[in-house]
Tab-separated table of C-alpha atoms in Angstrom:
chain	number	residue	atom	x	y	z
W	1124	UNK	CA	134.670	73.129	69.710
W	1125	UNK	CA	133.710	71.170	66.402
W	1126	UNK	CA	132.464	68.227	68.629
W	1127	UNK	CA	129.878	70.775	70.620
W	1128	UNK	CA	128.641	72.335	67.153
W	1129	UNK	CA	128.393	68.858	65.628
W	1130	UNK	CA	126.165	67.499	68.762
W	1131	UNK	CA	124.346	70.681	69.256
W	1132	UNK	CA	120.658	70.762	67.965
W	1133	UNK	CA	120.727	74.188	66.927
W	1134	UNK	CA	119.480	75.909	63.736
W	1135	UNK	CA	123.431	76.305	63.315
W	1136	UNK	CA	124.031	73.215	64.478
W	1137	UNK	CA	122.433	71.153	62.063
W	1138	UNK	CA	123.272	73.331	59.214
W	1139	UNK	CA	126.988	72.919	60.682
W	1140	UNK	CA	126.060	68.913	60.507
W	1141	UNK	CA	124.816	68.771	56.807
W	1142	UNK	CA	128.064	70.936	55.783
W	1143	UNK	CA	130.132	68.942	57.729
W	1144	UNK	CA	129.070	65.202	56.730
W	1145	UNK	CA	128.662	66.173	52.855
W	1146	UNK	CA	132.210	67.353	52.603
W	1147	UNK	CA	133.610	64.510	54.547
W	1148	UNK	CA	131.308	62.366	52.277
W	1149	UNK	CA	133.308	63.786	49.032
W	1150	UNK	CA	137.215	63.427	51.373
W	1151	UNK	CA	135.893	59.653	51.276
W	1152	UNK	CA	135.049	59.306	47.936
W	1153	UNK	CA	137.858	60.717	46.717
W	1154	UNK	CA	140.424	59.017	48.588
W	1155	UNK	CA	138.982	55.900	47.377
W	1156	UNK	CA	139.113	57.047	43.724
W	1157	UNK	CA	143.220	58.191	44.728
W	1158	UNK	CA	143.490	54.626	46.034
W	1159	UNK	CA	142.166	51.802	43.707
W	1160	UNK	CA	142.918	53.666	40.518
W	1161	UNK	CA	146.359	54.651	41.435
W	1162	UNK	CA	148.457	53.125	38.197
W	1163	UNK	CA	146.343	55.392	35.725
W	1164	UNK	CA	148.023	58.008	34.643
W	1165	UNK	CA	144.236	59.830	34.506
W	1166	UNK	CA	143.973	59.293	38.073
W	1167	UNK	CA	147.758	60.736	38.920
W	1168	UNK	CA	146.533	63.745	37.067
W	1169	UNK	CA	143.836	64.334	38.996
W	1170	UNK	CA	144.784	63.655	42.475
W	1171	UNK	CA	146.780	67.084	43.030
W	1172	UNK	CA	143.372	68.437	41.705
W	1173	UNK	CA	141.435	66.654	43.902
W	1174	UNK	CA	144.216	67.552	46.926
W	1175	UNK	CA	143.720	71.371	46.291
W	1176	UNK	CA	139.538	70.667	46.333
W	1177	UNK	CA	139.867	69.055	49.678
W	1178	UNK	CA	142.086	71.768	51.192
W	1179	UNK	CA	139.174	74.297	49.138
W	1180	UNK	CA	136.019	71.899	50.954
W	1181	UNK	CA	138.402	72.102	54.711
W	1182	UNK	CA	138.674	75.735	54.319
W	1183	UNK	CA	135.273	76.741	53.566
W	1184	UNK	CA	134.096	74.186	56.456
W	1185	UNK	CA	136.492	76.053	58.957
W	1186	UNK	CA	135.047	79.408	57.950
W	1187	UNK	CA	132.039	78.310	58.314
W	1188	UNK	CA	132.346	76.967	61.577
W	1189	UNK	CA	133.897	80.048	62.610
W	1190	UNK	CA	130.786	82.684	61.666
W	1191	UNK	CA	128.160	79.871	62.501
W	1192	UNK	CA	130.330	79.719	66.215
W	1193	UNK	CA	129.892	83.622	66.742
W	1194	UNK	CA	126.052	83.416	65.710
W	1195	UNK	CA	125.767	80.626	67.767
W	1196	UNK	CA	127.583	82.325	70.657
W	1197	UNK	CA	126.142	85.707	70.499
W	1198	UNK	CA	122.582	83.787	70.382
W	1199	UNK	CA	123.374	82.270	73.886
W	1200	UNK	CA	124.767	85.932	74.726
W	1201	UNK	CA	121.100	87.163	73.970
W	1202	UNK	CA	119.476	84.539	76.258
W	1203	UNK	CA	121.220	85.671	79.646
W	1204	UNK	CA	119.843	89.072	79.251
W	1205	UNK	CA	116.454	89.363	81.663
W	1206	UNK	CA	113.187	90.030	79.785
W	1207	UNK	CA	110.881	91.950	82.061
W	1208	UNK	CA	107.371	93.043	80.275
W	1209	UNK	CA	105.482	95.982	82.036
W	1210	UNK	CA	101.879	96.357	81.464
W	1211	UNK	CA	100.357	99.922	82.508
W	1212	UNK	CA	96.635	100.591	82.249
W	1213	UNK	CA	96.292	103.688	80.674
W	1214	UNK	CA	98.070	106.946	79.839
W	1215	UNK	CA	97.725	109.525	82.443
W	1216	UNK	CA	100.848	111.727	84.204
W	1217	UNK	CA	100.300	109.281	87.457
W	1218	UNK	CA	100.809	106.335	86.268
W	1219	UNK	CA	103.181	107.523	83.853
W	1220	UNK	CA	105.472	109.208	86.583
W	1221	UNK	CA	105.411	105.409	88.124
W	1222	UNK	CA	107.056	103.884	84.622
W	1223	UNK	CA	109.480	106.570	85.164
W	1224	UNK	CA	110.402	105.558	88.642
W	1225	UNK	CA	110.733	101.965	87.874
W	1226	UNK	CA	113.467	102.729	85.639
W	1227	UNK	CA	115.029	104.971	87.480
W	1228	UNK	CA	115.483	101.924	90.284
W	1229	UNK	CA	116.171	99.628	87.763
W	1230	UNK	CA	119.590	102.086	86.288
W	1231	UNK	CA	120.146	103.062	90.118
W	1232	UNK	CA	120.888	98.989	90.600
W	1233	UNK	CA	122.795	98.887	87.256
W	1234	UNK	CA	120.451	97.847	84.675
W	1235	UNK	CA	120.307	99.683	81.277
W	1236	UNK	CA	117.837	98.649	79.207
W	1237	UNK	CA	118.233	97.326	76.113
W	1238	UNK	CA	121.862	96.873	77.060
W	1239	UNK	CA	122.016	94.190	80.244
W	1240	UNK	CA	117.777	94.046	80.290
W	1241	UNK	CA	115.251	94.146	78.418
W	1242	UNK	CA	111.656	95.460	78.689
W	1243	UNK	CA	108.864	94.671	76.343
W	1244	UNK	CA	106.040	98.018	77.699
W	1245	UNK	CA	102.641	97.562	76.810
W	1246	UNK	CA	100.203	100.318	77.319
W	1247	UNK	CA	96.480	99.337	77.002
W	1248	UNK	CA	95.100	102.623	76.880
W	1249	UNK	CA	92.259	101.511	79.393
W	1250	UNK	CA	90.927	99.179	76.959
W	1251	UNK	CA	90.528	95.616	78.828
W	1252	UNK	CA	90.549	93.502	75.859
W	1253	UNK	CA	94.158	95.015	75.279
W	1254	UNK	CA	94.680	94.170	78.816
W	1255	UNK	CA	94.178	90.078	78.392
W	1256	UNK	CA	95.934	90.529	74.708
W	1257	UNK	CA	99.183	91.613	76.013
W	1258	UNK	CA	98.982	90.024	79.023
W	1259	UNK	CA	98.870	86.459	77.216
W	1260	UNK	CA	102.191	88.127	74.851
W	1261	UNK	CA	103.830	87.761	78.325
W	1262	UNK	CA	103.044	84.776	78.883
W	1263	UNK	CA	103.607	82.685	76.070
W	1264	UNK	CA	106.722	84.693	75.325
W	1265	UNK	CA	110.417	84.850	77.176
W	1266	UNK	CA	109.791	87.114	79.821
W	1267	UNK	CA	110.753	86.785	83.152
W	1268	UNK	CA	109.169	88.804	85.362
W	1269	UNK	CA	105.599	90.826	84.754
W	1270	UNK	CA	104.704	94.435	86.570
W	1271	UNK	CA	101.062	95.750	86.048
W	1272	UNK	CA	100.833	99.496	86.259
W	1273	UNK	CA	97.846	100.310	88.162
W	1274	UNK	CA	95.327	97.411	89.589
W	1275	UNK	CA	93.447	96.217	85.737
W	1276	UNK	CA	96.487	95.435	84.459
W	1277	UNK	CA	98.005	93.489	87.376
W	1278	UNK	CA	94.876	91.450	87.833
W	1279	UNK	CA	95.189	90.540	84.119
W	1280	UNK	CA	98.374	89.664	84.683
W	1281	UNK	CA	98.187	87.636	87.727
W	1282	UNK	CA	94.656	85.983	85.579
W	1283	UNK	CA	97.298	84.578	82.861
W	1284	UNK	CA	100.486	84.168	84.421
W	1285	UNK	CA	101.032	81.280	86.603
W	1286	UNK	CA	104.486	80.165	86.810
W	1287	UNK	CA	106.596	83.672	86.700
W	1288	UNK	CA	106.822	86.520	89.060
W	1289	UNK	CA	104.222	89.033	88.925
W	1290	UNK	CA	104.213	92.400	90.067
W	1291	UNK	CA	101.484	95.139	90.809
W	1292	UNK	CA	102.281	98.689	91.143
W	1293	UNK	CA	99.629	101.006	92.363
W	1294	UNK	CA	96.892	98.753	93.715
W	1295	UNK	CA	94.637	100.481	96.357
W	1296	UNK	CA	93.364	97.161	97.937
W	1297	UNK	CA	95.404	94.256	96.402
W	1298	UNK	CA	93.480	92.148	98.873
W	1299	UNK	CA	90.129	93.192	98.063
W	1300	UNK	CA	91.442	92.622	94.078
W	1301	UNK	CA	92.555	89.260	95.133
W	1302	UNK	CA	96.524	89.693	94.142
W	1303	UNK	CA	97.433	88.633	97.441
W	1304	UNK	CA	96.142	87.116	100.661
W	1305	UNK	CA	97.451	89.088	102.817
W	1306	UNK	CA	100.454	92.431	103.071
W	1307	UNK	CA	102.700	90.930	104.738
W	1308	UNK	CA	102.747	87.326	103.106
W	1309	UNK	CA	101.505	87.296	99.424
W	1310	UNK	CA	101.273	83.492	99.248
W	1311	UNK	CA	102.112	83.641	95.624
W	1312	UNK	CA	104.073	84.575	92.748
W	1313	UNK	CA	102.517	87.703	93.048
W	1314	UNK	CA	103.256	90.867	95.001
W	1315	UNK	CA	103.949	94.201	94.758
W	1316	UNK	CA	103.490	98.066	95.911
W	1317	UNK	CA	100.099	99.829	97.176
W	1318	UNK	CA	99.089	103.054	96.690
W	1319	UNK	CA	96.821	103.566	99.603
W	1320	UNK	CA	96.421	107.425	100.155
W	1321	UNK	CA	96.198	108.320	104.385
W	1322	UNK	CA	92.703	109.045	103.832
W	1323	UNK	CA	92.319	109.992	107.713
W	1324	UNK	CA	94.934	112.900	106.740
W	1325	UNK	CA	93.188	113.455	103.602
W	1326	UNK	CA	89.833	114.682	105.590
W	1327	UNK	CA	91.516	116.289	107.889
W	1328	UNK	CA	93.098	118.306	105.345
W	1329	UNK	CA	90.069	119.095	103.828
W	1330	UNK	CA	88.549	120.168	106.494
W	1331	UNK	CA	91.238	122.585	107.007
W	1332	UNK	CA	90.682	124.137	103.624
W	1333	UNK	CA	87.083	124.185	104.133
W	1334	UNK	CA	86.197	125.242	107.520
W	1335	UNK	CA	82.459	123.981	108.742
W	1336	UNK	CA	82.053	121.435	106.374
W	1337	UNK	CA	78.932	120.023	105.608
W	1338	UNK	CA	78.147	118.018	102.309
W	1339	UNK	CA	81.185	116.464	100.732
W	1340	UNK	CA	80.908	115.034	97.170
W	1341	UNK	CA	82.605	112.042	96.430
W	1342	UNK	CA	83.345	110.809	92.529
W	1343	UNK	CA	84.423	107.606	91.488
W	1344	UNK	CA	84.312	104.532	88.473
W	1345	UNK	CA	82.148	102.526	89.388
W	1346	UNK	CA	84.056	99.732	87.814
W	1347	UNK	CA	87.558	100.781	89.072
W	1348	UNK	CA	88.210	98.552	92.443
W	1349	UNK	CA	90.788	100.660	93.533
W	1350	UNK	CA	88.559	103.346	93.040
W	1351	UNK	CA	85.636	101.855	94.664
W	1352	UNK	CA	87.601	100.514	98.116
W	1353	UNK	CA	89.264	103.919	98.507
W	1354	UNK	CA	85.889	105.514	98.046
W	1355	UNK	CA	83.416	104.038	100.348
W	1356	UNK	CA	86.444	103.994	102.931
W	1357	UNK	CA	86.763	107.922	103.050
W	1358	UNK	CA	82.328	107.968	103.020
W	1359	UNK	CA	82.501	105.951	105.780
W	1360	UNK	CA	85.298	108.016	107.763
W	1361	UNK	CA	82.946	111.585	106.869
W	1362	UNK	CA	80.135	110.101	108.410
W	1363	UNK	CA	81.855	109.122	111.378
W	1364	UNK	CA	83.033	113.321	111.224
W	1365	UNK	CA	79.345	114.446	110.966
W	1366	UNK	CA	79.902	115.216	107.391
W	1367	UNK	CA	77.149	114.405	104.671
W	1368	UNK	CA	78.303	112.508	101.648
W	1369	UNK	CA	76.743	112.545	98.393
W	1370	UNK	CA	78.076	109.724	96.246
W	1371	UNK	CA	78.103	109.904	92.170
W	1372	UNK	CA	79.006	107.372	89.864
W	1373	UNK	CA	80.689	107.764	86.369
W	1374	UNK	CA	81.086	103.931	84.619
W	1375	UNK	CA	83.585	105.716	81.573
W	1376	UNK	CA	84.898	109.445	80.516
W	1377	UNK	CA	81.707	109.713	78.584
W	1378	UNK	CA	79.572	109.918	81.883
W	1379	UNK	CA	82.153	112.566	83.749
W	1380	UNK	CA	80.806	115.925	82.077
W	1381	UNK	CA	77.231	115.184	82.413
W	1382	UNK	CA	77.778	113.617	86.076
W	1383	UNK	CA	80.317	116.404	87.528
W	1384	UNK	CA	77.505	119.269	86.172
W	1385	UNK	CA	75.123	117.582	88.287
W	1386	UNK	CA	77.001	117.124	91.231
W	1387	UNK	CA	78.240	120.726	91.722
W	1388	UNK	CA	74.372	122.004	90.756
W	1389	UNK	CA	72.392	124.068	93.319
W	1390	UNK	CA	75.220	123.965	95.802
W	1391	UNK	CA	75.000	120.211	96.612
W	1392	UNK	CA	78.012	120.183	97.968
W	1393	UNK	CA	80.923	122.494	99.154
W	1394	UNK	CA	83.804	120.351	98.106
W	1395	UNK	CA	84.829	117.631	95.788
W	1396	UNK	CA	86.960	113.940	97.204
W	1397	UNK	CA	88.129	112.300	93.917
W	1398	UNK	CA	90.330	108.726	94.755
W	1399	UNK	CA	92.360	107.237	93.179
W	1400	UNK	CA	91.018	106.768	89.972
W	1401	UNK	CA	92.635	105.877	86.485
W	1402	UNK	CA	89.342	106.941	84.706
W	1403	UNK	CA	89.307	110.409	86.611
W	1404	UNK	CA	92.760	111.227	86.351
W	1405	UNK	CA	93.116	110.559	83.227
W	1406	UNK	CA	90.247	113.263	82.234
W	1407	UNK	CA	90.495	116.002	85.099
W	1408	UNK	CA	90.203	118.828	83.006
W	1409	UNK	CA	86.648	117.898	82.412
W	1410	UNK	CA	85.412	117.110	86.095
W	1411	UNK	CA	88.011	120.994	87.319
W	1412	UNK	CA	85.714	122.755	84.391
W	1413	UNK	CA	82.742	121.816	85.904
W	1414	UNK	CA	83.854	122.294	89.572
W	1415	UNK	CA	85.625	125.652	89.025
W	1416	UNK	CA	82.810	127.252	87.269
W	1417	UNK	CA	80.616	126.402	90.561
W	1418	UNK	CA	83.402	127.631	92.485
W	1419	UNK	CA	83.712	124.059	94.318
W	1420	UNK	CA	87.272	122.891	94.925
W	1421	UNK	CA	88.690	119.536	94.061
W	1422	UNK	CA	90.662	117.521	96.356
W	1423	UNK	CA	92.646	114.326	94.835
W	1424	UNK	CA	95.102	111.827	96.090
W	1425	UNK	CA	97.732	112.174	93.459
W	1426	UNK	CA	100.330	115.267	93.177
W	1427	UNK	CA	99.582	115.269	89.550
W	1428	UNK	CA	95.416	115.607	90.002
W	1429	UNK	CA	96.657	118.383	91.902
W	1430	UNK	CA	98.851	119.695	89.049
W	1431	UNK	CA	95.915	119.502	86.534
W	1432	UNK	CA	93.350	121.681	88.581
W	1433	UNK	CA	92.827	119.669	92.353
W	1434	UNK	CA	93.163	122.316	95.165
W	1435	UNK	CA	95.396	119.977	97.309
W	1436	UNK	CA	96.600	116.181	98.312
W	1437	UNK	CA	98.230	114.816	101.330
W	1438	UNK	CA	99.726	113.148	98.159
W	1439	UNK	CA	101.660	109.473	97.598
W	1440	UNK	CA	104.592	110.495	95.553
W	1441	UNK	CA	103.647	108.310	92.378
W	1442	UNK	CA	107.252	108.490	91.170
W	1443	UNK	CA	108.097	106.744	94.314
W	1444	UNK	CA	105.596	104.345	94.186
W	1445	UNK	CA	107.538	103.403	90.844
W	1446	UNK	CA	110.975	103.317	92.311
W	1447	UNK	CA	109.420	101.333	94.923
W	1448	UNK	CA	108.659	98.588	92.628
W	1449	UNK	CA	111.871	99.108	90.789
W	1450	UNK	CA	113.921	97.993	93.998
W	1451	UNK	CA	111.520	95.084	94.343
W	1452	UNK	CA	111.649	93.942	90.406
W	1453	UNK	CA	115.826	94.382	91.470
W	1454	UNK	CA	115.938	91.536	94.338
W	1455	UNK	CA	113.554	89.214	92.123
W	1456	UNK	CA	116.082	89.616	89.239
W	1457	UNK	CA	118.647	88.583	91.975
W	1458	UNK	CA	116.566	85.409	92.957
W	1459	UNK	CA	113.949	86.402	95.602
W	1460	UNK	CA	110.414	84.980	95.629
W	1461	UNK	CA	107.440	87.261	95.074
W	1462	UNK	CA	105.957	85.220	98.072
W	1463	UNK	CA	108.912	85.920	100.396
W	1464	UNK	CA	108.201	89.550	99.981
W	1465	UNK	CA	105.617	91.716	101.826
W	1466	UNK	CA	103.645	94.283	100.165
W	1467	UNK	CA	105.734	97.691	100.016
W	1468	UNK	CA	103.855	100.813	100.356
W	1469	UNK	CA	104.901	104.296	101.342
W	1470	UNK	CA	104.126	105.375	104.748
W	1471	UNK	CA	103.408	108.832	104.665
W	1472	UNK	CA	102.089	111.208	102.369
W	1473	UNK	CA	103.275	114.703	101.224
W	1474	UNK	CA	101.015	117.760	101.386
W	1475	UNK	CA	101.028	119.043	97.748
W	1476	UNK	CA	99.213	122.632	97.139
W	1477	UNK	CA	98.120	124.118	93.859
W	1478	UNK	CA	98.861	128.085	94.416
W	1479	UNK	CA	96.796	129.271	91.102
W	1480	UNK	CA	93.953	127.058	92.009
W	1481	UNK	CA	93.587	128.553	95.528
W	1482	UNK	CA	94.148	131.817	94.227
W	1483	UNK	CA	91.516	130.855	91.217
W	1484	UNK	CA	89.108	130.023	93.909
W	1485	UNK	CA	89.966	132.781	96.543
W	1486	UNK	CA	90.837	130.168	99.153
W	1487	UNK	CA	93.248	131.039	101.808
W	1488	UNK	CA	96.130	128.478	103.017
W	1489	UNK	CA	94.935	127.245	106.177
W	1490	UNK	CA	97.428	127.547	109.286
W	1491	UNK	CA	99.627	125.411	109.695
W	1492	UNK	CA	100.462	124.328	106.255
W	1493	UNK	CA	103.062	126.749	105.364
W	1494	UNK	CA	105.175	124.113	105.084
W	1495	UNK	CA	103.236	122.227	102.189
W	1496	UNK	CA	104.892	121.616	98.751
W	1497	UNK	CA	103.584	124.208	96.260
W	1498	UNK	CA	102.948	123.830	92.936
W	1499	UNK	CA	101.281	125.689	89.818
W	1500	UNK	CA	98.807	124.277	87.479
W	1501	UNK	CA	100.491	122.164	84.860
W	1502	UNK	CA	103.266	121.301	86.177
């Protein structure tokens, strides 16, 4: 044991070192002193002195050795714990319910943070210059393994981090974003789990809640790709149904008031697609003002839009989308590459209703969907 603390390069190490060569500097000396001046009675005096300040010098040493060998230990302790950092765009109940699922994998597999893992979470509050900040905190820091919450903050993840696993949770197109090249092989150190709502279900669904359908408004960030893809894919799929689409275009919460009066103005249109927007979601209550007091209902992706005013969803579970990542953060822990693992997504969605809103609007459950999962606004 002395031998590894004298040879390792430590901070304890080489404080170990000094201790260690100084008092064996001051055994030396004084054994030559005992030595060469052994007929003086001066000297015979001294040497039981100088015995009991070796044995004093040996003893401190030892205990010394000891606490600097249970620093030292409980250091390396520290380092075998995984660091995972998790990066989530903004603070809204969607993405917030997927933080909440990737721990809830993470404990199901047996890891607790703080006690056998630990996470460094970053929220950037949608501001993209925290976004590059924290994603750089990753990488020049200990971490082992990155997840982005939502597609900005996986893109400025993948952007920074090269040699580590990343991880996206809740991109819409993560080709289109360029985190992988492909679903099924990622190519990379990156990979992860999509959000992609059954938008073909999603129209037909509205539809149903909207019988003879003719103009359909659909409201997006512009600068949100998710947002975008999922968009001009459901404009191009009510076309194809004979439905007219009017598009609008917020670029931040600050446009969403002003933009949401105008849409629902002079009976443009008769319903409302929003997709899977950060932006949006993050500020319904100002686009369902708007709507409700035209009389126009909402129809979102995510169960929580629903919650907070949308009429219905054939919904992706967002908590699931979380626990979805959380088993794939699990078997990267355990070794697996990010680019031996194929883009995870869930396959079906779950018809979520809001009961007050459809009463609040005086719409009537359309046959067939008895069976839907009901819910009440605000929850």
């Amino acid at each position: 044991m002395l031998t590894s603390f004298l040879e390792t390069k430590s901070p304890h190490g080489l404080a170990i070192r000094r201790a260690f060569f100084v008092s064996m500097d001051g055994i030396e000396t004084t054994t030559y002193a005992r030595l060469t001046n052994k007929r003086t009675a001066k000297v015979r005096h001294r040497s039981g002195s100088m015995d009991k300040k070796i044995m004093s010098v040996l003893a401190a040493l030892a205990l010394f050795l000891g606490v600097a060998g249970f620093f030292e230990q409980h250091a390396q302790d520290k380092k075998t714990m995984p660091e995972v950092g998790i990066l989530q765009f903004t603070s809204h109940p969607a993405l917030d319910q997927i933080h909440a699922g990737i721990i809830d994998a993470l404990q199901a597999a047996g890891y607790q943070p703080g006690k056998n893992i630990k996470i460094d979470f970053q929220n950037a509050q949608g501001d993209q210059s925290n976004l590059k900040t924290m994603a750089t905190k990753f990488a020049n820091g200990q971490t082992d393994l990155a997840v982005g919450i939502a597609t900005p903050a996986a893109v400025a993840l993948a952007n920074t981090i090269q040699d580590n696993p990343v991880l996206f949770s809740a991109s819409t197109n993560p080709i289109q974003a360029k985190l992988v090249k492909s679903y099924q092989h990622p190519g990379s150190n990156v990979t992860g789990v999509t959000d992609q709502a059954p938008l073909a279900d999603q129209l037909k669904m509205i539809q149903a809640f909207v019988p003879h359908l003719k103009r359909l408004g659909v409201i997006y960030t512009s600068s949100d790709d998710s947002a975008v893809s999922e968009a001009r894919a459901m404009v191009k799929l009510a076309q194809q149904a004979g439905v007219t689409v009017k598009e609008y275009t917020i670029t931040s919460s600050n446009d969403l008031n002003q933009t949401a009066e105008q849409m629902v103005s002079h009976q443009q249109v008769e319903a409302v697609f929003v997709p899977t927007d950060n932006t949006i979601a993050a500020a319904m209550p100002t686009l369902i003002k708007n709507t409700d007091a035209a009389g126009v209902p909402v129809f979102p992706t995510v169960d929580t839009m629903v919650a907070a005013g949308g009429v219905a969803a054939e919904s992706i579970n967002q908590r699931e989308i979380g626990r979805l990542t959380g088993k794939m953060m699990v078997k990267i822990l355990k070794g697996a590459s990010p680019k031996d693992l194929p883009v995870d997504f869930i396959e079906k969605g779950t018809l979520v209703v809001n009961r007050s809103q459809l009463e609040r609007l005086h719409m009537q459950l359309p046959a067939g969907y008895q069976q839907a999962k009901f819910i009440d606004q605000g929850e």
